[in-house]
């Protein structure tokens, strides 16, 4: 069974709007990562948030982590067309294993 | 250079034939991974090498083989391809930072 799951499955926003993708996970983690995959490319890491952190920022991106509810969120402000991609959360259990969810497909409309 | 390279980018194989996919990285990363990605599914971890030690997931143990002749290269080998092996195969590498660096993927189509 899946150890991480993003929701919603897909969403679309107009350029300039803000958007939030959520992630729930089922295992104890040392860190949770957010990745973005654009069409024709491999996934690229956006943010790594460790289990003792509650929030992490990277430019227009903000990730939160709540280990008590085993959930995380990724927010993007002032979205741009180039933010159109699939967004994955990935759990890291402290070994070399990283487990991904199915991803959220985000479309930013010009 | 944070590039992970995969070859071939596209592979067409007949059912029952072997498939060999190659991955390389020049970042001196100690761990290299192979994931299988099918449409609308999560990237599925198949196996990874930590240095010279191969770790395979329990449910894919017998379906995939791999070798890592040196730190920079890692292969994924399918001995007899079935239709269910059609997928994108993603190679990634990491060091102790916990960040995965992915290649662009190898798209395998089995006919």
PDB file of C-alpha atoms in Angstrom:
ATOM      1  CA  UNK A   1       0.000   0.000   0.000  1.00  0.00           C
ATOM      2  CA  UNK A   2       1.039   3.560  -0.569  1.00  0.00           C
ATOM      3  CA  UNK A   3       3.005   5.239   2.181  1.00  0.00           C
ATOM      4  CA  UNK A   4       2.297   8.757   0.924  1.00  0.00           C
ATOM      5  CA  UNK A   5      -0.669  10.305  -0.814  1.00  0.00           C
ATOM      6  CA  UNK A   6      -1.173  13.768  -2.267  1.00  0.00           C
ATOM      7  CA  UNK A   7      -4.497  15.499  -2.676  1.00  0.00           C
ATOM      8  CA  UNK A   8      -6.221  16.712  -4.631  1.00  0.00           C
ATOM      9  CA  UNK A   9      -5.420  14.515  -7.593  1.00  0.00           C
ATOM     10  CA  UNK A  10      -5.512  17.515  -9.918  1.00  0.00           C
ATOM     11  CA  UNK A  11      -6.218  21.207  -9.756  1.00  0.00           C
ATOM     12  CA  UNK A  12      -5.976  24.302 -11.868  1.00  0.00           C
ATOM     13  CA  UNK A  13      -5.479  27.934 -10.950  1.00  0.00           C
ATOM     14  CA  UNK A  14      -5.065  31.187 -12.811  1.00  0.00           C
ATOM     15  CA  UNK A  15      -1.653  32.749 -12.994  1.00  0.00           C
ATOM     16  CA  UNK A  16      -0.944  34.898  -9.957  1.00  0.00           C
ATOM     17  CA  UNK A  17      -3.203  32.921  -7.629  1.00  0.00           C
ATOM     18  CA  UNK A  18      -1.975  30.852  -4.701  1.00  0.00           C
ATOM     19  CA  UNK A  19      -2.395  27.113  -4.438  1.00  0.00           C
ATOM     20  CA  UNK A  20      -1.895  24.425  -1.807  1.00  0.00           C
ATOM     21  CA  UNK A  21      -1.218  20.728  -2.253  1.00  0.00           C
ATOM     22  CA  UNK A  22      -1.614  18.378   0.683  1.00  0.00           C
ATOM     23  CA  UNK A  23       0.159  15.161   1.571  1.00  0.00           C
ATOM     24  CA  UNK A  24      -0.704  12.471   4.082  1.00  0.00           C
ATOM     25  CA  UNK A  25       1.672   9.683   4.997  1.00  0.00           C
ATOM     26  CA  UNK A  26       1.531   6.465   6.966  1.00  0.00           C
ATOM     27  CA  UNK A  27       4.979   5.839   8.350  1.00  0.00           C
ATOM     28  CA  UNK A  28       7.342   7.357  10.851  1.00  0.00           C
ATOM     29  CA  UNK A  29       9.660   9.694   8.988  1.00  0.00           C
ATOM     30  CA  UNK A  30      12.917  11.531   9.446  1.00  0.00           C
ATOM     31  CA  UNK A  31      12.069  13.946   6.654  1.00  0.00           C
ATOM     32  CA  UNK A  32       9.507  14.674   3.991  1.00  0.00           C
ATOM     33  CA  UNK A  33      10.371  16.054   0.594  1.00  0.00           C
ATOM     34  CA  UNK A  34       8.412  17.772  -2.131  1.00  0.00           C
ATOM     35  CA  UNK A  35       9.321  17.199  -5.759  1.00  0.00           C
ATOM     36  CA  UNK A  36       8.080  18.695  -8.985  1.00  0.00           C
ATOM     37  CA  UNK A  37       8.078  16.916 -12.325  1.00  0.00           C
ATOM     38  CA  UNK A  38       7.575  18.870 -15.490  1.00  0.00           C
ATOM     39  CA  UNK A  39       6.652  17.194 -18.730  1.00  0.00           C
ATOM     40  CA  UNK A  40       9.631  15.408 -20.288  1.00  0.00           C
ATOM     41  CA  UNK A  41      11.834  15.827 -17.218  1.00  0.00           C
ATOM     42  CA  UNK A  42      12.701  13.827 -14.146  1.00  0.00           C
ATOM     43  CA  UNK A  43      11.422  14.937 -10.727  1.00  0.00           C
ATOM     44  CA  UNK A  44      13.343  17.777  -9.087  1.00  0.00           C
ATOM     45  CA  UNK A  45      13.426  18.446  -5.377  1.00  0.00           C
ATOM     46  CA  UNK A  46      11.715  21.623  -4.175  1.00  0.00           C
ATOM     47  CA  UNK A  47      11.864  21.426  -0.397  1.00  0.00           C
ATOM     48  CA  UNK A  48      13.120  19.012   2.236  1.00  0.00           C
ATOM     49  CA  UNK A  49      11.533  19.411   5.658  1.00  0.00           C
ATOM     50  CA  UNK A  50      12.886  17.399   8.558  1.00  0.00           C
ATOM     51  CA  UNK A  51      10.713  15.777  11.207  1.00  0.00           C
ATOM     52  CA  UNK A  52      11.747  18.342  13.835  1.00  0.00           C
ATOM     53  CA  UNK A  53      10.786  21.256  11.588  1.00  0.00           C
ATOM     54  CA  UNK A  54       7.292  22.680  11.201  1.00  0.00           C
ATOM     55  CA  UNK A  55       7.776  24.993   8.245  1.00  0.00           C
ATOM     56  CA  UNK A  56      10.280  25.530   5.451  1.00  0.00           C
ATOM     57  CA  UNK A  57      10.368  28.151   2.743  1.00  0.00           C
ATOM     58  CA  UNK A  58      12.025  28.339  -0.633  1.00  0.00           C
ATOM     59  CA  UNK A  59      11.170  31.508  -2.538  1.00  0.00           C
ATOM     60  CA  UNK A  60       7.480  31.335  -3.460  1.00  0.00           C
ATOM     61  CA  UNK A  61       7.186  27.873  -1.923  1.00  0.00           C
ATOM     62  CA  UNK A  62       6.236  27.080   1.651  1.00  0.00           C
ATOM     63  CA  UNK A  63       6.045  23.617   3.131  1.00  0.00           C
ATOM     64  CA  UNK A  64       4.572  22.658   6.471  1.00  0.00           C
ATOM     65  CA  UNK A  65       4.853  19.443   8.409  1.00  0.00           C
ATOM     66  CA  UNK A  66       2.627  18.103  11.176  1.00  0.00           C
ATOM     67  CA  UNK A  67       4.036  14.841  12.458  1.00  0.00           C
ATOM     68  CA  UNK A  68       1.157  14.329  14.903  1.00  0.00           C
ATOM     69  CA  UNK A  69      -1.370  14.144  12.062  1.00  0.00           C
ATOM     70  CA  UNK A  70       1.197  12.741   9.613  1.00  0.00           C
ATOM     71  CA  UNK A  71       0.487  15.420   7.066  1.00  0.00           C
ATOM     72  CA  UNK A  72       2.293  18.057   5.076  1.00  0.00           C
ATOM     73  CA  UNK A  73       1.340  20.845   2.727  1.00  0.00           C
ATOM     74  CA  UNK A  74       3.070  22.680  -0.068  1.00  0.00           C
ATOM     75  CA  UNK A  75       1.867  26.186  -0.901  1.00  0.00           C
ATOM     76  CA  UNK A  76       2.853  28.160  -3.954  1.00  0.00           C
ATOM     77  CA  UNK A  77       2.175  31.882  -4.043  1.00  0.00           C
ATOM     78  CA  UNK A  78       1.944  34.073  -7.131  1.00  0.00           C
ATOM     79  CA  UNK A  79       1.786  31.053  -9.433  1.00  0.00           C
ATOM     80  CA  UNK A  80       3.326  31.225 -12.903  1.00  0.00           C
ATOM     81  CA  UNK A  81       2.680  29.184 -16.027  1.00  0.00           C
ATOM     82  CA  UNK A  82       5.998  27.427 -15.509  1.00  0.00           C
ATOM     83  CA  UNK A  83       4.676  26.026 -12.203  1.00  0.00           C
ATOM     84  CA  UNK A  84       2.501  23.688 -14.278  1.00  0.00           C
ATOM     85  CA  UNK A  85       3.751  20.228 -13.296  1.00  0.00           C
ATOM     86  CA  UNK A  86       3.042  17.172 -11.175  1.00  0.00           C
ATOM     87  CA  UNK A  87       3.902  17.650  -7.514  1.00  0.00           C
ATOM     88  CA  UNK A  88       4.961  14.691  -5.387  1.00  0.00           C
ATOM     89  CA  UNK A  89       5.594  14.283  -1.716  1.00  0.00           C
ATOM     90  CA  UNK A  90       8.135  11.657  -0.685  1.00  0.00           C
ATOM     91  CA  UNK A  91       8.720  10.173   2.731  1.00  0.00           C
ATOM     92  CA  UNK A  92      12.192   9.471   4.010  1.00  0.00           C
ATOM     93  CA  UNK A  93      12.415   6.982   6.836  1.00  0.00           C
ATOM     94  CA  UNK A  94      16.065   7.529   7.629  1.00  0.00           C
ATOM     95  CA  UNK A  95      17.405   4.688   5.589  1.00  0.00           C
ATOM     96  CA  UNK A  96      18.007   5.089   1.888  1.00  0.00           C
ATOM     97  CA  UNK A  97      14.342   4.437   1.052  1.00  0.00           C
ATOM     98  CA  UNK A  98      12.229   7.237  -0.384  1.00  0.00           C
ATOM     99  CA  UNK A  99       8.547   6.526  -1.070  1.00  0.00           C
ATOM    100  CA  UNK A 100       6.448   8.740  -3.303  1.00  0.00           C
ATOM    101  CA  UNK A 101       2.753   9.398  -3.663  1.00  0.00           C
ATOM    102  CA  UNK A 102       0.885   9.423  -6.988  1.00  0.00           C
ATOM    103  CA  UNK A 103       1.252  13.163  -7.279  1.00  0.00           C
ATOM    104  CA  UNK A 104      -0.982  16.180  -7.814  1.00  0.00           C
ATOM    105  CA  UNK A 105      -1.233  17.549 -11.329  1.00  0.00           C
ATOM    106  CA  UNK A 106      -1.231  21.350 -11.224  1.00  0.00           C
ATOM    107  CA  UNK A 107      -2.188  23.442 -14.231  1.00  0.00           C
ATOM    108  CA  UNK A 108      -1.598  27.183 -14.135  1.00  0.00           C
ATOM    109  CA  UNK A 109      -3.802  28.973 -16.632  1.00  0.00           C
ATOM    110  CA  UNK A 110      -2.389  32.141 -18.254  1.00  0.00           C
TER     111      UNK A 110
ATOM    112  CA  UNK B   1      27.359  19.236 -12.440  1.00  0.00           C
ATOM    113  CA  UNK B   2      24.247  17.706 -10.909  1.00  0.00           C
ATOM    114  CA  UNK B   3      23.240  15.680 -13.929  1.00  0.00           C
ATOM    115  CA  UNK B   4      22.080  12.118 -13.898  1.00  0.00           C
ATOM    116  CA  UNK B   5      22.077  10.628 -17.368  1.00  0.00           C
ATOM    117  CA  UNK B   6      19.998   7.723 -18.569  1.00  0.00           C
ATOM    118  CA  UNK B   7      20.261   5.642 -21.720  1.00  0.00           C
ATOM    119  CA  UNK B   8      18.402   4.927 -23.796  1.00  0.00           C
ATOM    120  CA  UNK B   9      15.690   7.567 -23.454  1.00  0.00           C
ATOM    121  CA  UNK B  10      13.287   5.330 -25.367  1.00  0.00           C
ATOM    122  CA  UNK B  11      13.355   1.570 -25.660  1.00  0.00           C
ATOM    123  CA  UNK B  12      11.063  -0.699 -27.633  1.00  0.00           C
ATOM    124  CA  UNK B  13      11.238  -4.364 -26.670  1.00  0.00           C
ATOM    125  CA  UNK B  14       9.414  -7.538 -27.644  1.00  0.00           C
ATOM    126  CA  UNK B  15       7.733  -9.704 -25.052  1.00  0.00           C
ATOM    127  CA  UNK B  16      10.187 -12.245 -23.712  1.00  0.00           C
ATOM    128  CA  UNK B  17      13.290 -10.296 -24.718  1.00  0.00           C
ATOM    129  CA  UNK B  18      15.825  -8.827 -22.301  1.00  0.00           C
ATOM    130  CA  UNK B  19      16.124  -5.122 -21.577  1.00  0.00           C
ATOM    131  CA  UNK B  20      19.110  -3.277 -20.155  1.00  0.00           C
ATOM    132  CA  UNK B  21      18.873   0.325 -19.007  1.00  0.00           C
ATOM    133  CA  UNK B  22      21.895   2.395 -18.039  1.00  0.00           C
ATOM    134  CA  UNK B  23      22.327   5.268 -15.603  1.00  0.00           C
ATOM    135  CA  UNK B  24      25.357   7.388 -14.831  1.00  0.00           C
ATOM    136  CA  UNK B  25      26.206  10.227 -12.459  1.00  0.00           C
ATOM    137  CA  UNK B  26      29.395  12.161 -11.856  1.00  0.00           C
ATOM    138  CA  UNK B  27      28.540  13.597  -8.434  1.00  0.00           C
ATOM    139  CA  UNK B  28      30.268  10.809  -6.513  1.00  0.00           C
ATOM    140  CA  UNK B  29      26.976   9.912  -4.866  1.00  0.00           C
ATOM    141  CA  UNK B  30      27.058   6.787  -2.769  1.00  0.00           C
ATOM    142  CA  UNK B  31      23.482   5.696  -3.468  1.00  0.00           C
ATOM    143  CA  UNK B  32      21.791   5.060  -6.806  1.00  0.00           C
ATOM    144  CA  UNK B  33      18.125   4.171  -7.222  1.00  0.00           C
ATOM    145  CA  UNK B  34      15.759   2.786  -9.816  1.00  0.00           C
ATOM    146  CA  UNK B  35      12.086   3.715  -9.791  1.00  0.00           C
ATOM    147  CA  UNK B  36       9.317   2.508 -12.092  1.00  0.00           C
ATOM    148  CA  UNK B  37       6.692   5.097 -13.016  1.00  0.00           C
ATOM    149  CA  UNK B  38       3.423   4.246 -14.734  1.00  0.00           C
ATOM    150  CA  UNK B  39       0.770   6.813 -15.661  1.00  0.00           C
ATOM    151  CA  UNK B  40      -1.333   7.942 -12.712  1.00  0.00           C
ATOM    152  CA  UNK B  41       0.695   5.837 -10.317  1.00  0.00           C
ATOM    153  CA  UNK B  42       3.321   6.718  -7.749  1.00  0.00           C
ATOM    154  CA  UNK B  43       6.964   6.218  -8.676  1.00  0.00           C
ATOM    155  CA  UNK B  44       7.667   2.746  -7.348  1.00  0.00           C
ATOM    156  CA  UNK B  45      11.023   2.051  -5.755  1.00  0.00           C
ATOM    157  CA  UNK B  46      12.479  -1.077  -7.365  1.00  0.00           C
ATOM    158  CA  UNK B  47      15.948  -1.237  -5.882  1.00  0.00           C
ATOM    159  CA  UNK B  48      18.910   0.824  -4.828  1.00  0.00           C
ATOM    160  CA  UNK B  49      22.640   0.459  -4.419  1.00  0.00           C
ATOM    161  CA  UNK B  50      24.258   1.882  -1.340  1.00  0.00           C
ATOM    162  CA  UNK B  51      27.894   1.816  -2.356  1.00  0.00           C
ATOM    163  CA  UNK B  52      28.301  -1.794  -3.557  1.00  0.00           C
ATOM    164  CA  UNK B  53      25.368  -3.204  -1.604  1.00  0.00           C
ATOM    165  CA  UNK B  54      22.209  -3.935  -3.569  1.00  0.00           C
ATOM    166  CA  UNK B  55      18.848  -3.583  -1.838  1.00  0.00           C
ATOM    167  CA  UNK B  56      15.769  -4.781  -3.679  1.00  0.00           C
ATOM    168  CA  UNK B  57      12.166  -4.244  -2.687  1.00  0.00           C
ATOM    169  CA  UNK B  58      10.435  -7.455  -1.659  1.00  0.00           C
ATOM    170  CA  UNK B  59       7.711  -7.381  -4.306  1.00  0.00           C
ATOM    171  CA  UNK B  60      10.112  -6.779  -7.202  1.00  0.00           C
ATOM    172  CA  UNK B  61      12.915  -8.967  -5.958  1.00  0.00           C
ATOM    173  CA  UNK B  62      12.839 -11.517  -8.737  1.00  0.00           C
ATOM    174  CA  UNK B  63      11.743  -9.284 -11.596  1.00  0.00           C
ATOM    175  CA  UNK B  64      14.657  -6.881 -11.817  1.00  0.00           C
ATOM    176  CA  UNK B  65      18.397  -7.235 -11.588  1.00  0.00           C
ATOM    177  CA  UNK B  66      21.007  -4.556 -11.322  1.00  0.00           C
ATOM    178  CA  UNK B  67      24.717  -4.040 -11.325  1.00  0.00           C
ATOM    179  CA  UNK B  68      26.987  -1.224 -10.287  1.00  0.00           C
ATOM    180  CA  UNK B  69      30.444  -1.809 -11.768  1.00  0.00           C
ATOM    181  CA  UNK B  70      31.735   1.460 -10.344  1.00  0.00           C
ATOM    182  CA  UNK B  71      30.497   4.433  -8.353  1.00  0.00           C
ATOM    183  CA  UNK B  72      29.265   6.295 -11.421  1.00  0.00           C
ATOM    184  CA  UNK B  73      27.252   3.648 -13.260  1.00  0.00           C
ATOM    185  CA  UNK B  74      24.232   1.560 -12.456  1.00  0.00           C
ATOM    186  CA  UNK B  75      22.180  -0.665 -14.722  1.00  0.00           C
ATOM    187  CA  UNK B  76      18.696  -2.121 -14.535  1.00  0.00           C
ATOM    188  CA  UNK B  77      18.197  -5.472 -16.227  1.00  0.00           C
ATOM    189  CA  UNK B  78      14.976  -7.228 -17.141  1.00  0.00           C
ATOM    190  CA  UNK B  79      15.646 -10.799 -18.208  1.00  0.00           C
ATOM    191  CA  UNK B  80      12.365 -11.407 -20.010  1.00  0.00           C
ATOM    192  CA  UNK B  81      10.157  -8.395 -20.599  1.00  0.00           C
ATOM    193  CA  UNK B  82       6.416  -8.707 -20.182  1.00  0.00           C
ATOM    194  CA  UNK B  83       3.711  -6.238 -21.190  1.00  0.00           C
ATOM    195  CA  UNK B  84       3.457  -5.120 -17.565  1.00  0.00           C
ATOM    196  CA  UNK B  85       7.009  -3.797 -17.690  1.00  0.00           C
ATOM    197  CA  UNK B  86       5.987  -0.974 -20.006  1.00  0.00           C
ATOM    198  CA  UNK B  87       6.699   2.151 -17.964  1.00  0.00           C
ATOM    199  CA  UNK B  88       9.042   5.043 -17.422  1.00  0.00           C
ATOM    200  CA  UNK B  89      12.131   3.985 -15.499  1.00  0.00           C
ATOM    201  CA  UNK B  90      13.686   6.732 -13.412  1.00  0.00           C
ATOM    202  CA  UNK B  91      17.207   6.593 -12.080  1.00  0.00           C
ATOM    203  CA  UNK B  92      18.215   8.788  -9.151  1.00  0.00           C
ATOM    204  CA  UNK B  93      21.257   9.281  -6.989  1.00  0.00           C
ATOM    205  CA  UNK B  94      21.828  10.781  -3.578  1.00  0.00           C
ATOM    206  CA  UNK B  95      24.386  11.440  -0.939  1.00  0.00           C
ATOM    207  CA  UNK B  96      23.769  11.958   2.741  1.00  0.00           C
ATOM    208  CA  UNK B  97      21.897  15.218   2.165  1.00  0.00           C
ATOM    209  CA  UNK B  98      18.782  13.184   1.504  1.00  0.00           C
ATOM    210  CA  UNK B  99      18.064  14.862  -1.809  1.00  0.00           C
ATOM    211  CA  UNK B 100      17.396  12.673  -4.805  1.00  0.00           C
ATOM    212  CA  UNK B 101      18.728  13.788  -8.175  1.00  0.00           C
ATOM    213  CA  UNK B 102      16.760  12.233 -11.008  1.00  0.00           C
ATOM    214  CA  UNK B 103      17.574  11.573 -14.610  1.00  0.00           C
ATOM    215  CA  UNK B 104      15.081  12.291 -17.379  1.00  0.00           C
ATOM    216  CA  UNK B 105      13.979   8.688 -17.473  1.00  0.00           C
ATOM    217  CA  UNK B 106      13.969   5.789 -19.902  1.00  0.00           C
ATOM    218  CA  UNK B 107      10.605   5.047 -21.448  1.00  0.00           C
ATOM    219  CA  UNK B 108      10.200   1.329 -22.059  1.00  0.00           C
ATOM    220  CA  UNK B 109       7.457   0.038 -24.322  1.00  0.00           C
ATOM    221  CA  UNK B 110       7.001  -3.717 -24.500  1.00  0.00           C
ATOM    222  CA  UNK B 111       5.111  -5.106 -27.473  1.00  0.00           C
TER     223      UNK B 111
END
